[in-house]
Coordinates of C-alpha atoms in Angstrom, one line a residue:
M1 CA 9.4 3.8 -3.0
E2 CA 8.7 0.2 -2.7
Y3 CA 11.1 -2.8 -2.7
C4 CA 10.3 -6.5 -2.6
L5 CA 12.0 -8.6 0.1
C6 CA 10.9 -11.9 -1.4
T7 CA 8.9 -13.6 -4.1
I8 CA 7.4 -17.1 -3.5
Q9 CA 9.6 -17.4 -0.4
T10 CA 10.3 -20.7 1.4
I11 CA 8.8 -20.9 4.9
P12 CA 10.3 -20.6 7.5
Y13 CA 11.6 -17.2 6.4
L14 CA 14.0 -14.8 8.0
G15 CA 15.1 -11.7 6.0
P16 CA 16.4 -8.2 6.6
I17 CA 14.3 -5.0 6.3
H18 CA 16.9 -2.8 4.6
G19 CA 17.4 0.5 6.5
G20 CA 15.0 -0.6 9.3
L21 CA 11.6 1.0 9.9
R22 CA 10.7 4.7 9.8
E23 CA 7.6 6.6 10.6
G24 CA 5.1 6.4 7.7
M25 CA 6.4 3.1 6.3
S26 CA 4.3 0.1 5.6
I27 CA 5.0 -3.6 5.1
Y28 CA 2.6 -5.5 2.8
L29 CA 2.5 -9.3 2.7
Q30 CA 0.5 -11.4 0.2
G31 CA 0.1 -15.2 0.6
S32 CA -2.2 -18.0 1.4
I33 CA -3.1 -20.4 4.2
P34 CA -3.9 -24.1 3.8
E35 CA -7.0 -26.0 4.8
S36 CA -5.1 -27.8 7.5
I37 CA -3.8 -24.6 9.2
T38 CA -3.1 -24.7 12.9
R39 CA -1.2 -21.4 13.4
F40 CA 1.5 -19.2 11.9
F41 CA 3.4 -16.1 13.1
I42 CA 5.1 -13.0 11.7
N43 CA 7.8 -11.4 13.9
L44 CA 9.3 -8.0 13.4
L45 CA 12.8 -8.5 14.8
C46 CA 15.3 -6.0 16.2
G47 CA 18.2 -7.9 14.6
E48 CA 18.8 -10.4 11.9
S49 CA 18.9 -13.5 14.1
E50 CA 16.1 -15.6 15.6
S51 CA 17.4 -14.7 19.1
S52 CA 16.9 -10.9 18.5
D53 CA 14.3 -8.9 20.5
I54 CA 10.9 -9.1 18.9
A55 CA 9.2 -5.7 18.6
L56 CA 6.0 -7.4 17.3
H57 CA 4.8 -11.0 17.4
F58 CA 1.7 -11.5 15.3
N59 CA 0.3 -15.0 15.8
P60 CA -3.1 -16.2 14.4
R61 CA -4.1 -19.5 16.1
F62 CA -6.7 -21.8 14.7
D63 CA -7.2 -24.2 17.7
G64 CA -11.0 -24.4 18.2
W65 CA -10.8 -21.1 20.1
D66 CA -9.7 -19.0 17.1
K67 CA -7.8 -15.9 18.1
V68 CA -4.9 -13.7 17.1
V69 CA -2.2 -13.1 19.7
F70 CA 0.0 -10.0 19.7
N71 CA 3.1 -9.8 21.9
S72 CA 6.7 -8.6 22.2
C73 CA 9.9 -10.2 23.6
Q74 CA 12.8 -8.4 25.1
D75 CA 16.0 -9.9 26.5
G76 CA 14.6 -13.4 26.0
T77 CA 11.5 -12.6 28.1
W78 CA 8.0 -12.6 26.6
Q79 CA 5.8 -9.7 27.7
S80 CA 2.0 -9.7 28.3
E81 CA -0.1 -11.0 25.4
E82 CA -2.9 -9.1 23.7
K83 CA -5.5 -11.6 22.5
I84 CA -8.1 -10.7 19.9
R85 CA -10.8 -13.4 19.9
S86 CA -11.7 -12.7 16.4
M87 CA -10.2 -14.4 13.3
P88 CA -9.8 -12.1 10.3
F89 CA -8.4 -14.9 8.1
Q90 CA -10.2 -17.4 6.0
K91 CA -8.5 -20.4 4.4
G92 CA -7.2 -19.3 1.1
Q93 CA -5.7 -15.9 0.0
I94 CA -4.5 -13.5 2.6
N95 CA -3.2 -9.9 2.6
V96 CA -1.6 -8.4 5.7
L97 CA -0.4 -4.8 6.0
F98 CA 1.6 -3.4 8.9
S99 CA 1.9 0.4 9.1
V100 CA 4.1 2.4 11.4
S101 CA 2.0 5.3 12.6
G102 CA 3.2 8.1 14.9
I103 CA 5.7 7.3 17.6
I104 CA 3.7 4.7 19.6
L105 CA 1.4 2.8 17.3
L106 CA 1.6 0.1 14.8
Q107 CA -1.6 -0.6 12.8
I108 CA -2.4 -4.0 11.3
S109 CA -4.8 -4.4 8.4
V110 CA -6.0 -7.8 7.1
N111 CA -7.5 -8.2 3.7
G112 CA -8.2 -4.5 3.4
N113 CA -9.8 -4.0 6.8
E114 CA -8.3 -2.4 9.9
F115 CA -7.9 -5.2 12.5
H116 CA -5.8 -4.0 15.5
T117 CA -3.6 -1.3 16.7
F118 CA -0.5 -2.4 18.7
Q119 CA 1.3 0.1 21.0
H120 CA 5.0 0.0 20.5
R121 CA 6.8 -1.5 23.5
I122 CA 10.2 -1.5 21.8
P123 CA 11.2 1.6 19.6
F124 CA 10.2 0.7 16.0
E125 CA 13.5 2.2 14.8
R126 CA 15.2 -0.9 16.2
V127 CA 13.4 -3.2 13.8
R128 CA 15.8 -4.7 11.2
A129 CA 14.3 -8.0 10.0
M130 CA 11.2 -10.1 9.6
Q131 CA 10.6 -13.7 10.5
I132 CA 7.7 -15.9 9.2
A133 CA 6.9 -19.5 10.2
G134 CA 4.0 -21.9 10.5
D135 CA 1.1 -22.9 8.3
V136 CA 1.4 -20.1 5.7
S137 CA 2.7 -19.6 2.2
I138 CA 4.1 -16.2 1.3
Q139 CA 4.2 -15.0 -2.3
T140 CA 5.5 -11.4 -1.8
I141 CA 6.7 -9.1 0.9
N142 CA 6.8 -5.4 0.0
V143 CA 8.1 -2.5 2.0
I144 CA 6.5 0.8 1.1
G145 CA 7.8 4.3 2.1
V146 CA 11.5 3.8 2.2
S147 CA 14.1 6.5 1.4
L148 CA 13.3 8.2 -1.9
P149 CA 15.5 9.9 -4.4
E150 CA 14.8 13.5 -5.4
H151 CA 13.4 12.5 -8.8
S152 CA 11.0 9.9 -7.5
G153 CA 7.9 11.9 -7.9
Y154 CA 7.2 12.3 -4.2
P155 CA 7.6 15.8 -2.8
G156 CA 10.9 16.6 -1.2
G157 CA 12.6 13.3 -1.6
G158 CA 14.1 11.9 1.7
F159 CA 11.9 9.7 3.9
F160 CA 8.3 9.5 2.8
V161 CA 6.5 10.9 5.8
L162 CA 3.1 12.6 5.4
N163 CA 1.1 14.6 7.9
V164 CA -1.7 12.0 7.6
L165 CA -0.4 8.4 7.5
F166 CA -1.9 5.3 6.0
L167 CA -5.6 5.0 6.7
F168 CA -7.2 1.6 6.7
G169 CA -10.8 2.6 6.4
F170 CA -11.7 2.9 2.7
K171 CA -13.2 6.0 1.2
P172 CA -16.5 5.6 -0.7
V173 CA -16.2 5.2 -4.5
P174 CA -17.3 7.0 -6.6
Y175 CA -15.1 9.7 -5.1
S176 CA -15.1 13.3 -6.1
N177 CA -13.4 16.2 -4.5
M178 CA -12.0 19.6 -5.3
I179 CA -8.2 20.0 -5.5
P180 CA -7.4 22.9 -3.2
G181 CA -5.7 25.6 -5.2
G182 CA -5.8 23.5 -8.4
M183 CA -2.9 22.0 -10.2
Y184 CA 0.4 23.7 -10.8
P185 CA 4.0 22.6 -11.7
K186 CA 5.6 20.2 -9.2
R187 CA 2.3 19.6 -7.4
T188 CA 1.8 15.9 -6.5
I189 CA -1.4 14.0 -5.8
I190 CA -0.9 10.8 -3.9
I191 CA -3.5 8.0 -4.0
R192 CA -3.2 4.7 -2.0
G193 CA -5.6 1.9 -2.3
M194 CA -6.3 -1.7 -3.2
V195 CA -7.6 -3.4 -6.3
P196 CA -10.2 -6.0 -5.0
Y197 CA -10.5 -9.5 -6.3
G198 CA -12.9 -9.6 -9.3
A199 CA -12.0 -6.1 -10.4
Q200 CA -12.4 -5.3 -14.0
R201 CA -11.6 -1.6 -14.3
C202 CA -10.6 1.2 -11.9
V203 CA -10.8 4.7 -13.2
F204 CA -9.1 7.8 -12.0
L205 CA -10.3 11.1 -13.5
R206 CA -9.3 14.7 -13.2
S207 CA -11.8 16.9 -14.9
R208 CA -13.6 19.9 -15.9
D209 CA -12.8 18.8 -19.3
I210 CA -11.1 15.5 -18.5
A211 CA -7.5 16.6 -18.7
F212 CA -6.2 13.2 -17.6
H213 CA -8.1 9.9 -17.7
L214 CA -6.2 7.0 -16.1
N215 CA -8.0 3.7 -16.6
P216 CA -6.4 0.4 -15.5
R217 CA -8.3 -2.4 -17.2
V218 CA -7.4 -5.2 -14.8
R219 CA -8.7 -8.2 -16.8
E220 CA -7.0 -6.9 -20.0
G221 CA -3.7 -6.2 -18.2
I222 CA -3.5 -2.7 -19.7
V223 CA -3.5 0.9 -18.4
V224 CA -5.3 3.3 -20.7
R225 CA -4.6 7.0 -20.6
N226 CA -6.6 9.6 -22.4
S227 CA -8.3 13.0 -22.3
M228 CA -11.7 14.3 -23.2
I229 CA -11.9 17.9 -24.4
G230 CA -15.1 19.6 -25.6
G231 CA -17.0 16.3 -25.2
T232 CA -14.6 14.4 -27.5
W233 CA -12.2 11.7 -26.4
G234 CA -8.7 11.9 -27.7
Q235 CA -6.3 9.2 -28.8
E236 CA -5.6 6.5 -26.2
D237 CA -2.2 5.8 -24.9
R238 CA -1.9 2.1 -24.1
E239 CA 1.8 1.0 -24.3
L240 CA 3.4 0.2 -21.0
S241 CA 6.3 -2.1 -19.9
M242 CA 4.3 -3.3 -16.8
N243 CA 0.8 -3.1 -15.2
P244 CA 1.1 -2.6 -11.4
F245 CA -2.7 -2.7 -10.9
M246 CA -3.3 -6.3 -10.0
E247 CA -6.3 -8.1 -8.3
G248 CA -5.9 -8.3 -4.5
Q249 CA -2.9 -5.9 -4.3
Y250 CA -2.3 -2.6 -2.7
F251 CA -0.9 0.3 -4.7
D252 CA 0.8 3.6 -3.8
M253 CA 0.5 6.0 -6.7
S254 CA 1.7 9.6 -7.2
I255 CA 0.7 11.9 -10.0
R256 CA 3.0 14.8 -10.4
S257 CA 2.3 17.8 -12.6
G258 CA 5.0 19.5 -14.7
N259 CA 4.9 22.3 -17.2
Q260 CA 4.5 19.8 -20.1
R261 CA 3.3 16.5 -18.7
F262 CA 2.0 14.5 -15.8
K263 CA 4.5 12.0 -14.4
V264 CA 3.0 8.9 -12.8
F265 CA 4.7 6.7 -10.3
V266 CA 3.3 3.5 -8.8
N267 CA 4.9 1.7 -5.8
G268 CA 8.0 3.9 -6.2
Q269 CA 8.5 3.1 -9.9
H270 CA 8.1 5.5 -12.8
L271 CA 5.2 4.2 -14.8
F272 CA 4.6 6.7 -17.6
D273 CA 4.4 10.3 -18.7
F274 CA 1.2 11.9 -20.0
F275 CA 1.7 15.1 -22.0
H276 CA -0.8 17.9 -21.3
R277 CA -3.5 18.3 -23.9
L278 CA -5.3 21.3 -22.4
Q279 CA -3.9 24.7 -23.2
S280 CA -4.1 25.7 -19.5
F281 CA -3.6 22.7 -17.3
N282 CA -3.6 24.9 -14.2
E283 CA -7.4 25.1 -14.5
I284 CA -7.6 21.5 -13.3
D285 CA -9.4 21.6 -9.9
L286 CA -11.3 18.3 -9.5
L287 CA -10.3 14.7 -8.7
E288 CA -12.7 11.9 -9.5
I289 CA -12.3 8.2 -8.9
N290 CA -14.6 5.5 -10.0
G291 CA -14.8 1.8 -10.8
D292 CA -13.6 -1.4 -9.1
V293 CA -11.1 0.1 -6.6
Q294 CA -10.9 0.7 -2.9
I295 CA -9.2 4.0 -1.8
S296 CA -7.7 4.3 1.6
Y297 CA -5.7 7.6 1.3
I298 CA -5.6 10.7 -0.8
H299 CA -3.1 13.5 -0.3
F300 CA -3.1 16.8 -2.3

């Protein structure tokens, strides 16, 4: 499940992370930095006030010796800095992803590329808020992987924790892989990735015949669903209330198979149902992904 903390938020910003952090959760920020940037920071706070302990201080500095500083602050005392003398940001659009991984590490990805892994100095379960200030504009802050209801489409409900957590290196596309054991009722495939800037289409296929063709057409703002049986395409489904596949944005998608249909969820929201057109959908044993998309994680 995903929820949005803010949309086009005023800086400086201080807001809660509802329920705190849990293993397997990710925080995704999208924004921009101006030409005149000096520095900005993002803090993960252990309370909802500026005086709270800081579990993570993320501080890009553009001062002629461009670097990114990581630190933490406990009981009012700053701890030792970790300085990365490499600047992942360029003036303009930025995307930052923080992912809680295991019990000691926090991974940071910038614009789709893994940047740094910060060892927890303060238990991440204490994090309750986020603070942002400096030369940056933030359009959205999204928290991915919070508590899920049983009907959400993710296996088991409860907290969304997988054996393999968010990976920041992208898998090569086109991607093709067998589905171990094939599809069966209540089986869920989870795909995480990013739609890059300039994308036109990203295509997700499951085939021998193509039982389910999912084709987000980014520029057209539609998501086409179809099947191809015996070499012939069927009738397209196009109607949707929203299109979550947007340029420059991450997505977290689950495809769950039932006896009569596939149920598709994106970023925790039910997107559509697609009724089976094959007589025996449990023969589906192949996942193919193609087009303008970057894939970071696949779970069968």
